[in-house]
CSV table of C-alpha atoms and ligand atoms in Angstrom, one decimal:
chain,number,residue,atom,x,y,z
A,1,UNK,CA,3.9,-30.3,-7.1
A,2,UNK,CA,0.9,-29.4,-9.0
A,3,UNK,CA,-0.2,-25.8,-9.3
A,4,UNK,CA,-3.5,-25.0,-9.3
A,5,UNK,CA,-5.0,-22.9,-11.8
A,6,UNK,CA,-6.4,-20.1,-11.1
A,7,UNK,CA,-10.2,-19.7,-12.5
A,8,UNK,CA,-11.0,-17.1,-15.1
A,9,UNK,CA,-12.0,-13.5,-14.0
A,10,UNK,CA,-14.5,-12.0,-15.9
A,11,UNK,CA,-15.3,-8.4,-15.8
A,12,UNK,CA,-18.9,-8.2,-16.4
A,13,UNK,CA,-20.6,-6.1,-18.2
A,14,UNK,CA,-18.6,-2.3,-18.1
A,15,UNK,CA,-17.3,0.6,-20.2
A,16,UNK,CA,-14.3,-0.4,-21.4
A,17,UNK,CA,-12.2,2.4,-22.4
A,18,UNK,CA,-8.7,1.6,-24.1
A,19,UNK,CA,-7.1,4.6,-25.9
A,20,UNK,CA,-4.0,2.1,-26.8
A,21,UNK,CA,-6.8,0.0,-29.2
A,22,UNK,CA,-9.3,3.3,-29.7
A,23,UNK,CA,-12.0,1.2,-27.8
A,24,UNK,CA,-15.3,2.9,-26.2
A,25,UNK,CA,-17.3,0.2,-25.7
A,26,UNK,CA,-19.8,-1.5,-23.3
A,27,UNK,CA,-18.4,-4.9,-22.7
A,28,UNK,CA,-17.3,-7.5,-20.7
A,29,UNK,CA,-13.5,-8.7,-20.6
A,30,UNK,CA,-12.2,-12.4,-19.5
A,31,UNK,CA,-8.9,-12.9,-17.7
A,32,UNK,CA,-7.7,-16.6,-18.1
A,33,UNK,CA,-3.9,-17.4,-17.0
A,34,UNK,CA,-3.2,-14.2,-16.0
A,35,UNK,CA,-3.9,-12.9,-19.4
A,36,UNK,CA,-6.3,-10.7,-21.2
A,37,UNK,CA,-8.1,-13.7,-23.0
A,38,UNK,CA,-10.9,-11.7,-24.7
A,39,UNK,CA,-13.1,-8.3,-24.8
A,40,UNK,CA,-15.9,-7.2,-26.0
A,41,UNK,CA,-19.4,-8.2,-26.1
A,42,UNK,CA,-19.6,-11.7,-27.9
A,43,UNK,CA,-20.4,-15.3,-26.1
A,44,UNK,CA,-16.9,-15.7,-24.4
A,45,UNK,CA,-17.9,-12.6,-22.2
A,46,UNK,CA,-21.1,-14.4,-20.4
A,47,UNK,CA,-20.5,-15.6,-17.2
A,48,UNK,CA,-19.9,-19.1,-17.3
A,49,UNK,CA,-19.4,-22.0,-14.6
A,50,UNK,CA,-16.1,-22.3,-13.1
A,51,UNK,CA,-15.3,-18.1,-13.9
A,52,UNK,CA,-14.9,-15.6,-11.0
A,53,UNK,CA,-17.0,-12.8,-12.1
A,54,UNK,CA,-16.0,-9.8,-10.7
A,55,UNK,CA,-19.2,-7.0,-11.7
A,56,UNK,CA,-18.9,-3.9,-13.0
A,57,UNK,CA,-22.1,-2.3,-14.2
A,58,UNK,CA,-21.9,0.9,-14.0
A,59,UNK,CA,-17.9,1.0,-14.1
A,60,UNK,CA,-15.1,2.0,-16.1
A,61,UNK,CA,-12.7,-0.8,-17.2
A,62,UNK,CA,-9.7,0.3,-18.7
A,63,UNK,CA,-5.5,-0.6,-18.5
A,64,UNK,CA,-4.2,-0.2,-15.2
A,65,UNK,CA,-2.7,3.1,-14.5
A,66,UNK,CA,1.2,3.3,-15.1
A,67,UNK,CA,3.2,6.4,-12.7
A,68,UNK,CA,6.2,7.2,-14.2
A,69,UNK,CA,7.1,8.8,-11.0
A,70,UNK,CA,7.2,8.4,-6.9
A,71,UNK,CA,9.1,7.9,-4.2
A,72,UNK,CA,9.1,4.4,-1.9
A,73,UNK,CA,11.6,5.5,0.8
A,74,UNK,CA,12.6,2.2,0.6
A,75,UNK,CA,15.6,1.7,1.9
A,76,UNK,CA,16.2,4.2,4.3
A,77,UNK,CA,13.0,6.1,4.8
A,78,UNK,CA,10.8,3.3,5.8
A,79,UNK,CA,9.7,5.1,8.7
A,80,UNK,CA,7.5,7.3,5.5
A,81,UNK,CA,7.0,4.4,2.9
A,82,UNK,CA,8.1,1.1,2.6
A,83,UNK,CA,7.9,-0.9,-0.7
A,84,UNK,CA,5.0,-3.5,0.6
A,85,UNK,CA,2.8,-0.2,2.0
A,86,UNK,CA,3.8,1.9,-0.7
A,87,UNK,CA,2.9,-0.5,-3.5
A,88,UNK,CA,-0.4,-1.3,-1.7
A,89,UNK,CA,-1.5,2.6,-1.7
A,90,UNK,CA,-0.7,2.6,-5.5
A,91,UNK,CA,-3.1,-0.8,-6.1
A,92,UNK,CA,-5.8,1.5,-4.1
A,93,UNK,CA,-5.2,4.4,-6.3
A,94,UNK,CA,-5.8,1.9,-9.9
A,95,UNK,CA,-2.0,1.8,-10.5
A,96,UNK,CA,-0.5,-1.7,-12.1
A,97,UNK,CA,2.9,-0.5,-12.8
A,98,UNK,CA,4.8,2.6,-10.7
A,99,UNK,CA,8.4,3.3,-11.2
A,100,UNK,CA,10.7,4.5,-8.2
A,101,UNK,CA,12.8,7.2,-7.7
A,102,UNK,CA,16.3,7.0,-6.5
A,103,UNK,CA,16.6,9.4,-4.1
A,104,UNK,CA,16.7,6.5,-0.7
A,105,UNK,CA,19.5,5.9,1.5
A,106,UNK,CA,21.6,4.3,0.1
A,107,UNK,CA,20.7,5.8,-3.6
A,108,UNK,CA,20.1,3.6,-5.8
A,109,UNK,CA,22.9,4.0,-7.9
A,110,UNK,CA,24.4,0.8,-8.1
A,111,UNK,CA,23.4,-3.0,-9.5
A,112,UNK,CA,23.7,-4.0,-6.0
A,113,UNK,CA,20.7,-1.9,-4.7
A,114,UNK,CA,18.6,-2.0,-7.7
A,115,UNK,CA,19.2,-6.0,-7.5
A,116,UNK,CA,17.7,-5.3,-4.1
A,117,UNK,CA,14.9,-2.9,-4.8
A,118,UNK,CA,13.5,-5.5,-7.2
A,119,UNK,CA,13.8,-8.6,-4.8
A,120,UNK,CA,11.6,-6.9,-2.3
A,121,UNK,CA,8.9,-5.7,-5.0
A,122,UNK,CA,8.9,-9.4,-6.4
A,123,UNK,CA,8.4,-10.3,-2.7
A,124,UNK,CA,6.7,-7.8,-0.8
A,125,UNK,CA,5.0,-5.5,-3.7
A,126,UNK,CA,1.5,-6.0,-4.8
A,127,UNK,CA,2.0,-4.4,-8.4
A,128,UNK,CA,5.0,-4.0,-10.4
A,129,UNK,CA,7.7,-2.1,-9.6
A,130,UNK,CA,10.0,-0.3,-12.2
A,131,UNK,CA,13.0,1.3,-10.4
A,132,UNK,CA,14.8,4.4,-12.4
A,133,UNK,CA,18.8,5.1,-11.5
A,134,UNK,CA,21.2,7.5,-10.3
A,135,UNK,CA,22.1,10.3,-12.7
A,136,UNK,CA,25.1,10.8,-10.9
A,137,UNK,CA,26.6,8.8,-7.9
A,138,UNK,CA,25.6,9.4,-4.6
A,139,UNK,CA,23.0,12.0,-5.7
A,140,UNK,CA,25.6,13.8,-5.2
A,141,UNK,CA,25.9,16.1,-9.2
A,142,UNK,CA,29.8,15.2,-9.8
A,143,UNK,CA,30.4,12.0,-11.4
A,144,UNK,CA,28.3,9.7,-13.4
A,145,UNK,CA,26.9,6.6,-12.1
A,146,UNK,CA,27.5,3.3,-14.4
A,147,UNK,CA,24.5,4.0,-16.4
A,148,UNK,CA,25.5,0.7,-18.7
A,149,UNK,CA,25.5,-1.1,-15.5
A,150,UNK,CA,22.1,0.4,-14.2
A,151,UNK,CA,20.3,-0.4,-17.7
A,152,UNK,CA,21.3,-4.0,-17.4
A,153,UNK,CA,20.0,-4.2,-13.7
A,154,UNK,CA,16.6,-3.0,-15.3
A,155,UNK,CA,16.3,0.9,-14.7
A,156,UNK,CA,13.8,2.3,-16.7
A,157,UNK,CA,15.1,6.0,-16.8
A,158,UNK,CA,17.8,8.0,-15.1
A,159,UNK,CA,17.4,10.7,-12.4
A,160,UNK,CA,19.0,12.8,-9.5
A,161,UNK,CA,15.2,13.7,-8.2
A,162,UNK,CA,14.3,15.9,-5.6
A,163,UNK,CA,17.6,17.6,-6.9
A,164,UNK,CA,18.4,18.5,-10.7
A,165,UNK,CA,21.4,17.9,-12.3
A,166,UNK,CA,23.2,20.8,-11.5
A,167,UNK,CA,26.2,20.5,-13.4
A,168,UNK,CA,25.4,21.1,-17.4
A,169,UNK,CA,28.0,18.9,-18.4
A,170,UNK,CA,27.4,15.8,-16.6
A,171,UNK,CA,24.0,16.5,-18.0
A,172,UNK,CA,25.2,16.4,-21.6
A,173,UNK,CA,27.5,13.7,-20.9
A,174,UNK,CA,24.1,11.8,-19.0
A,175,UNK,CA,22.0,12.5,-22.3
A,176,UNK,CA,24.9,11.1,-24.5
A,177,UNK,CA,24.3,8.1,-22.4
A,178,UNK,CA,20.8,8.2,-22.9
A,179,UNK,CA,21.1,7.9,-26.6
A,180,UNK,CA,23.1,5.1,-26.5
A,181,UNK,CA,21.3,3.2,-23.8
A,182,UNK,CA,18.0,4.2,-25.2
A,183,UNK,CA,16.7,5.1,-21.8
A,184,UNK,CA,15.4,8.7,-21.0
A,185,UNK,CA,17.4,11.0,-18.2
A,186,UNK,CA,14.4,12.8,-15.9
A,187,UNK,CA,15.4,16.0,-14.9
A,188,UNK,CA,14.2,17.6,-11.4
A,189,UNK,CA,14.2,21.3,-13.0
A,190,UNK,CA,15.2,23.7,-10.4
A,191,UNK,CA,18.2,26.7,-10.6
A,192,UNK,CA,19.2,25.9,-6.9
A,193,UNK,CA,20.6,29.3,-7.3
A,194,UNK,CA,17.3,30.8,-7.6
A,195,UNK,CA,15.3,28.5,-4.7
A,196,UNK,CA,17.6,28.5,-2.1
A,197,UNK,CA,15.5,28.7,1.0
A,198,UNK,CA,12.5,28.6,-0.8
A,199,UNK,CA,9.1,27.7,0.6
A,200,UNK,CA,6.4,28.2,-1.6
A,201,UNK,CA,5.6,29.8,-5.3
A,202,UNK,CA,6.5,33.3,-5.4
A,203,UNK,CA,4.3,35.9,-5.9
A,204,UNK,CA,1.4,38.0,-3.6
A,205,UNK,CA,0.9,35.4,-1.0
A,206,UNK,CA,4.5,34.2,-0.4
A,207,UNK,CA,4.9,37.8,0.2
A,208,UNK,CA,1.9,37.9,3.0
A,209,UNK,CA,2.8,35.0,4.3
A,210,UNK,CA,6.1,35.8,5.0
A,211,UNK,CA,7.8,32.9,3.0
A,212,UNK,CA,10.6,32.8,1.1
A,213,UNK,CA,9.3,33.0,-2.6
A,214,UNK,CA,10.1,30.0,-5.8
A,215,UNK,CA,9.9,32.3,-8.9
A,216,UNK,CA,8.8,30.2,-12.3
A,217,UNK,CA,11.9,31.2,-13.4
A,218,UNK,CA,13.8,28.7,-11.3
A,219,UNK,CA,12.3,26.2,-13.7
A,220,UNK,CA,12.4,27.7,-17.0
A,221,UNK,CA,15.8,28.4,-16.9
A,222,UNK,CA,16.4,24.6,-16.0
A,223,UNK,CA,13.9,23.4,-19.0
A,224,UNK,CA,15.7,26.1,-21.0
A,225,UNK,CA,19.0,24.7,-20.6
A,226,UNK,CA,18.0,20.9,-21.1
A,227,UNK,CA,16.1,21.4,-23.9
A,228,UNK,CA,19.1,23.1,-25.6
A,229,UNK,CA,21.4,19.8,-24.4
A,230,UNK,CA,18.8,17.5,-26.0
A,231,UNK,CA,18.6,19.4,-28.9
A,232,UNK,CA,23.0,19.2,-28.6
A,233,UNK,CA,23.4,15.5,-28.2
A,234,UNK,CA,20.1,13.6,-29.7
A,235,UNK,CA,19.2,12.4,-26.1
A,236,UNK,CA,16.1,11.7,-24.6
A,237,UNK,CA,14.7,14.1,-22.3
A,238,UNK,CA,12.0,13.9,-19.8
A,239,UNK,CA,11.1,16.7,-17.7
A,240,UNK,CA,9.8,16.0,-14.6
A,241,UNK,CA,6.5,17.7,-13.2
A,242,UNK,CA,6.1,20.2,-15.2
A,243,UNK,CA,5.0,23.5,-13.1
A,244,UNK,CA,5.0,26.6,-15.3
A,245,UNK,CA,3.6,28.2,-18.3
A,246,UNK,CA,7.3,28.8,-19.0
A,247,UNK,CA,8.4,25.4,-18.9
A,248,UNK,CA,4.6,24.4,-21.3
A,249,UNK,CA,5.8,26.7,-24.0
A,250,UNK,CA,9.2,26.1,-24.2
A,251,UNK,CA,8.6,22.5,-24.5
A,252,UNK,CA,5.8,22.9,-26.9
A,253,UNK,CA,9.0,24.6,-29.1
A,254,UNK,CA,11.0,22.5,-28.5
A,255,UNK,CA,8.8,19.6,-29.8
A,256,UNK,CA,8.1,21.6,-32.8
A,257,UNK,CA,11.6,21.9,-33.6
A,258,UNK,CA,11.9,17.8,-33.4
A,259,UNK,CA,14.3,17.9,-30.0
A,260,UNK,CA,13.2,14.3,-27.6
A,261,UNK,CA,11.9,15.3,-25.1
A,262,UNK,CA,8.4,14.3,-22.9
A,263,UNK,CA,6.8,15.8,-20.0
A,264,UNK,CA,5.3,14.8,-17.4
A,265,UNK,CA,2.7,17.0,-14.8
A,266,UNK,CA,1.5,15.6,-11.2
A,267,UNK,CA,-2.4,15.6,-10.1
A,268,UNK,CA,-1.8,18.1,-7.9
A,269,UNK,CA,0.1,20.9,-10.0
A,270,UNK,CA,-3.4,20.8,-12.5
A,271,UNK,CA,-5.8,20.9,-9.8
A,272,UNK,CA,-4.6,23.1,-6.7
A,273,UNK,CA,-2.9,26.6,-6.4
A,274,UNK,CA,-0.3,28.1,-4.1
A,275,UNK,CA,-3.5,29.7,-2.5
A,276,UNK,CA,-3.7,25.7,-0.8
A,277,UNK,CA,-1.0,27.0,1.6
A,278,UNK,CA,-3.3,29.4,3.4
A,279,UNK,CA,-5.2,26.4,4.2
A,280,UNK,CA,-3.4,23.6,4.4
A,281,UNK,CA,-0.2,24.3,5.4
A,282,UNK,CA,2.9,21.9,5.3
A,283,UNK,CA,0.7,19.4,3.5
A,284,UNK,CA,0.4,21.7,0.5
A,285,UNK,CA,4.3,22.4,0.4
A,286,UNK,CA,5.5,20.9,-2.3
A,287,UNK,CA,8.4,21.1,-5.1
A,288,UNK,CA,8.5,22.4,-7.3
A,289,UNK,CA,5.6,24.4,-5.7
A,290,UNK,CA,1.7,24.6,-6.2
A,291,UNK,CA,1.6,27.8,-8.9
A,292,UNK,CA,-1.8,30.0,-10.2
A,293,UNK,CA,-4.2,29.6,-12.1
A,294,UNK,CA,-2.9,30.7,-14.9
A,295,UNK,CA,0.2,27.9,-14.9
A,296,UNK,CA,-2.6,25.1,-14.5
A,297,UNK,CA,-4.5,27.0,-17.8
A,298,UNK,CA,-1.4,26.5,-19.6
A,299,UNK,CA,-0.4,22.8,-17.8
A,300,UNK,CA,-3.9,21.8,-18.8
A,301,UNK,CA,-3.6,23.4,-22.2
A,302,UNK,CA,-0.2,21.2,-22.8
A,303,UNK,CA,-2.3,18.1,-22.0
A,304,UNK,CA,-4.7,18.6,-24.2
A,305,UNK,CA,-2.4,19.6,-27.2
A,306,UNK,CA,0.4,16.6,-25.9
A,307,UNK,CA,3.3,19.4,-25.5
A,308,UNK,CA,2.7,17.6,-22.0
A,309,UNK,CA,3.0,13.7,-22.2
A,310,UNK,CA,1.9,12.3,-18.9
A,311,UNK,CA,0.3,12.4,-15.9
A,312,UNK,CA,3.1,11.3,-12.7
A,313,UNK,CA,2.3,11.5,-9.2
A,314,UNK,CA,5.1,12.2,-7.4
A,315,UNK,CA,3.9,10.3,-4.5
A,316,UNK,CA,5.9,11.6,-1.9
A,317,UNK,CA,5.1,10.4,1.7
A,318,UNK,CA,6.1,12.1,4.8
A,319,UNK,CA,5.5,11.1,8.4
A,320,UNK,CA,2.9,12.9,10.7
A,321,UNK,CA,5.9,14.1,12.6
A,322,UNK,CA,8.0,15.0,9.5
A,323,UNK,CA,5.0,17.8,8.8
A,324,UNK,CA,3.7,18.5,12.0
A,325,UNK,CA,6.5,21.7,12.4
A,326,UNK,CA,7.3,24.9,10.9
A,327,UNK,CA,6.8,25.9,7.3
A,328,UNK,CA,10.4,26.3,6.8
A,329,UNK,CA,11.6,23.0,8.4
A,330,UNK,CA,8.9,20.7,6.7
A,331,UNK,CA,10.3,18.8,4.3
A,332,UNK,CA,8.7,19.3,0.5
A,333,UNK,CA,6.1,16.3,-0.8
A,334,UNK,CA,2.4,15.1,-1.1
A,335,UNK,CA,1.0,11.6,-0.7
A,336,UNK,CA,-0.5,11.2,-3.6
A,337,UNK,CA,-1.3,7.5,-5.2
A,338,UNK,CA,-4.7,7.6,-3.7
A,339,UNK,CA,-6.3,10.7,-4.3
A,340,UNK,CA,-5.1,10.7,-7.8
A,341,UNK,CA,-8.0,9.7,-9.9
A,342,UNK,CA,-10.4,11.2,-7.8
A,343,UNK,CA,-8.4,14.3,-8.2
A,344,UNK,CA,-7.9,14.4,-11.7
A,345,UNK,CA,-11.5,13.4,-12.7
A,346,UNK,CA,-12.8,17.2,-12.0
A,347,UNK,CA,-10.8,17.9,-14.8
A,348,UNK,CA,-13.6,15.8,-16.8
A,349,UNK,CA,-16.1,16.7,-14.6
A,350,UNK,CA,-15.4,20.5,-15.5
A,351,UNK,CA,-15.1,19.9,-19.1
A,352,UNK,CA,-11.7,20.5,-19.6
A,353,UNK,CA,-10.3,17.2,-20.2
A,354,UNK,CA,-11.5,14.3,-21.9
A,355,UNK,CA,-11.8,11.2,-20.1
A,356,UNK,CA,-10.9,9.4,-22.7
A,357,UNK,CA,-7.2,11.9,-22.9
A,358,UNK,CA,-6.9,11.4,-18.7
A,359,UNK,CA,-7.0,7.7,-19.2
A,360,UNK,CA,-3.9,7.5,-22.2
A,361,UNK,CA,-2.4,10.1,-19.6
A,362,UNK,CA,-1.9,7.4,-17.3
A,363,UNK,CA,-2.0,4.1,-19.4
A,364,UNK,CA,-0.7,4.1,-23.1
A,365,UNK,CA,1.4,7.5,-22.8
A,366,UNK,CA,3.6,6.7,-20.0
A,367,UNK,CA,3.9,2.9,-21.9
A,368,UNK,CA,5.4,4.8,-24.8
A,369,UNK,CA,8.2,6.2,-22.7
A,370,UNK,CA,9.4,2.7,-20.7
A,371,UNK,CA,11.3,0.5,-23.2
A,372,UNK,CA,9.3,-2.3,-24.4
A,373,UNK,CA,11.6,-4.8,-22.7
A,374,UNK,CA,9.7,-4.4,-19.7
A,375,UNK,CA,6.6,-6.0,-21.6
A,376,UNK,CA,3.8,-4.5,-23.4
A,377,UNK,CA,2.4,-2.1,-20.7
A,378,UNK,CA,-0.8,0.3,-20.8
A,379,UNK,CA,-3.3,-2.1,-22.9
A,380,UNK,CA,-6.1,-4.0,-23.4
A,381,UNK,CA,-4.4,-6.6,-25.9
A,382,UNK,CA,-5.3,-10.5,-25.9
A,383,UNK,CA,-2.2,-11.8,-24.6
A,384,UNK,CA,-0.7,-9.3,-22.7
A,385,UNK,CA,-0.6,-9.7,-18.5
A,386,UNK,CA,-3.4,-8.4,-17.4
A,387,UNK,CA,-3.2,-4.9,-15.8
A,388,UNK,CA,-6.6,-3.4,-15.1
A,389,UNK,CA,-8.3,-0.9,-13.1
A,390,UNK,CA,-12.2,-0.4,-12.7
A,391,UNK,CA,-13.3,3.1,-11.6
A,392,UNK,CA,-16.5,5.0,-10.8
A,393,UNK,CA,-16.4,8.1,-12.5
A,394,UNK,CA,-19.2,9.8,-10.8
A,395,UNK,CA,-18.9,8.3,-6.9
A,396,UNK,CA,-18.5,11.1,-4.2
A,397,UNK,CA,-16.3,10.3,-1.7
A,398,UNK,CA,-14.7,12.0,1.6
A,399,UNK,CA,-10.9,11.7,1.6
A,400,UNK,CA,-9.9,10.0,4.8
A,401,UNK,CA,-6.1,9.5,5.6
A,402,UNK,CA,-6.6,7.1,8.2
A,403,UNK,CA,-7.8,4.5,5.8
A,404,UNK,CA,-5.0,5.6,3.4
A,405,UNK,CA,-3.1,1.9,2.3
A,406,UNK,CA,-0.1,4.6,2.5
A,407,UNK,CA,1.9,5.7,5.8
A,408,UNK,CA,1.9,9.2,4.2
A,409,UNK,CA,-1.0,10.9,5.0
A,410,UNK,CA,0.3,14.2,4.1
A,411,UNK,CA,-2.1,15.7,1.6
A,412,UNK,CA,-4.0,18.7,1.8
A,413,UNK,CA,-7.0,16.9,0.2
A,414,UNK,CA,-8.3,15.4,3.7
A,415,UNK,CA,-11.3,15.8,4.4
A,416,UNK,CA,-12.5,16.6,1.1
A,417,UNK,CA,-14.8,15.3,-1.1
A,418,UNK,CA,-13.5,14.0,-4.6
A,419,UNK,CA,-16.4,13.1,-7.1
A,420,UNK,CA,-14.2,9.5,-9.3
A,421,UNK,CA,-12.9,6.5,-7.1
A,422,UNK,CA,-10.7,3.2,-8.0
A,423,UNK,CA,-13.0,0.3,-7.4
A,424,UNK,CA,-10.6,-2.5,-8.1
A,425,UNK,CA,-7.0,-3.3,-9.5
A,426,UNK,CA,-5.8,-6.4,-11.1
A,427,UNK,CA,-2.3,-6.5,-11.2
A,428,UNK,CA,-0.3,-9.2,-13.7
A,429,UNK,CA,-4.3,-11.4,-13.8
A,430,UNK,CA,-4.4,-11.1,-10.0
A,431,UNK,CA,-7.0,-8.9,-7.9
A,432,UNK,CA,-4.9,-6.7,-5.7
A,433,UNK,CA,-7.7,-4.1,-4.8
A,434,UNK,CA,-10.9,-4.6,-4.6
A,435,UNK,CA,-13.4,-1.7,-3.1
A,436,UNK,CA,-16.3,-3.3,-0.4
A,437,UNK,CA,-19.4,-2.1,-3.0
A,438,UNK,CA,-17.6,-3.8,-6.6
A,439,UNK,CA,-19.5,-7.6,-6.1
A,440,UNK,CA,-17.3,-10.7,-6.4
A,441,UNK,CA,-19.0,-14.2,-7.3
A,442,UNK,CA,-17.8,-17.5,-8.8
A,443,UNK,CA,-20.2,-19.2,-11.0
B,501,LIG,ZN1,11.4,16.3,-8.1
């Protein structure tokens, strides 16, 4: 059977941004077999006959957006998420490559599920799908999972999410692993001592509101104690979303001092306070919780100085009826792959980020952290599978759940207007998103 070859894609005539390669340029760039054939602005980026020309005037070009961090339900949950819908959202929201938690029913904490996980992303999925292991089996904080196992089903990190590993020594015996498998182990940092029955980020309005209060100090202690295990066993550390000015300085130290460790911090932790729960309710409970002011300062800060690594969304989808209850019974998450950009672009717009740092936030940095044997990831490169997202930095748009790709619509950003939009994905050379105003001609 003969396969038809696809035509070249050219994407005509943007600002290409690459922090991997230090390009800021306006260019063009060709796609041809899947693969990034050519950038810049010579001959072989003129629209020629036979090429698709996809045009982008106006528009960023840059890697597609990597999330070191979400949740797909998938199985178990698929009420919330499935795999196909989840992975659609994340094409919407300009990400190429997202990596799973494993915190589904079953857990994925065996070569049998993963095996699974993957057949339905190469199926069903849009994008790629990177799925991250069990710290421990079951989820359950006793007994180790067969990490060696896990790695050679294809995990790209380890992690009990939505709980932290409790137990300090199955953390240092799970960062003894790491060392040896050279995969990192992402904590969930959280004393469970400290949070039980906690709503919200405690301080005046947990207090008015009547909820029970999550101090900072539920996480420093956490990052405290992991930092000092990395620093014990040589592993590699990543701390997951980072929520505290706590938890910014002591990793800042701790990265002085040489330990491995990375950080990562969600959309929502830089750009929203606990003062979103007046308003929003359920859809702005969240864990670990939206802080002050003065934690984003110092989250922000971290970006900008790389004590903080990466931007992660912790997409975390909930169904209508999940939310739809009492503060206390809601369960803890935001949808969060589409609103993302949009979100984390009046950072730039404010001044307080550079674009050109938000976009190795979500491309090059997070490709630093997955092992290389996935592929090169987070580039530009001639020859690499072509992973790239178009955005308009400066488009107003009103954030509208019901056209959300994902079946959560739990964010307290509905209804509001986010000045940045994705305007098209290509995933692996193919288009997987493509906004109704980016034009689309073959020559
Ligand atoms: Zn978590």
């Amino acid at each position: 059977m003969m396969n038809k070859k696809s035509s070249p894609l050219l994407i005509y005539g943007g600002r290409i941004i690459d922090p991997s390669q230090g390009i800021d340029e306006i260019g063009s760039l060709l796609i041809t077999d899947g693969k990034i054939s050519w950038l810049g602005k010579g001959e072989m980026t003129h629209p020629q006959p036979g090429y698709d020309v996809l045009h982008s005037q106006g528009l960023i070009i840059c890697p597609g957006f990597i999330d070191l961090h979400c949740h797909l339900r998938q199985p178990g949950f698929e009420e919330k998420e499935t795999i196909a819908t989840g992975t659609q959202a994340a094409a919407r929201g300009g990400f190429t490559t997202i990596c799973c938690m494993p915190n589904t029913n079953p857990p994925l904490d065996n070569q049998a599920i993963i095996d699974y996980v993957k057949s339905v992303a190469a199926t069903e999925g849009v994008i790629r799908v990177l799925p991250i292991g069990c710290i421990s089996k079951g989820r359950k904080g006793k007994e180790l999972t067969d990490m060696g196992d896990l790695a050679s089903a294809g995990v790209i990190a380890f992690s009990d999410d939505g709980e932290p590993a409790a137990d300090s020594r199955l953390m240092r015996q799970a960062l003894d692993y790491s060392l040896a498998l050279g995969l990192p182990i992402t904590d969930h940092c959280e004393d469970i001592a400290l949070t039980e029955g906690g709503q919200m980020n405690e301080g005046i309005i947990s207090t008015k509101l009547g909820l029970r209060g999550i101090p900072n100090a539920a996480e420093d202690i956490i990052v405290a104690r992991d930092l000092a295990l990395a620093q014990l066993t040589g592993g590699r550390l990543h701390i997951a979303h980072t929520s505290t000015e706590g938890s910014v300085d002591l990793i800042r130290r701790a990265k002085e001092k040489g330990i491995r460790v990375t950080a990562e911090v969600t959309p929502h932790h830089l750009t929203l306070t606990e003062e979103s729960v007046i308003g929003y309710g359920t859809n702005a409970k969240v864990n670990p919780p939206l802080r002050t002011k003065r934690d984003i300062q110092a989250l922000i800060q971290g970006l900008n100085d790389n004590t903080i690594d990466i931007i992660a969304t912790d997409h975390a989808p909930h169904t209508e009826a999940d939310k739809l209850c009492g503060f206390a019974l809601a369960p803890f998450g935001i949808s969060g792959f589409e609103t993302a950009l949009g979100s984390l672009m009046s950072l730039v717009h404010d001044g307080q980020l550079a674009l050109v740092t938000l976009i190795a936030k979500l491309t090059c940095e997070p490709a630093k952290i997955i092992s290389n044997k996935y592929g090169k990831l987070g580039t530009l490169a001639i020859g690499v599978p072509a992973d790239v997202t178009l955005f308009n930095p400066a488009l107003n748009w009103i954030v509208d759940t019901k056209a959300f790709a994902s079946k959560g619509k739990n964010t307290p950003l509905a209804g509001s207007v986010l000045k940045g939009k994705v305007m098209a994905t290509i995933s692996q050379g193919k288009l997987v998103y493509k906004d109704d105003y980016v034009k689309l001609e073959t020559i």
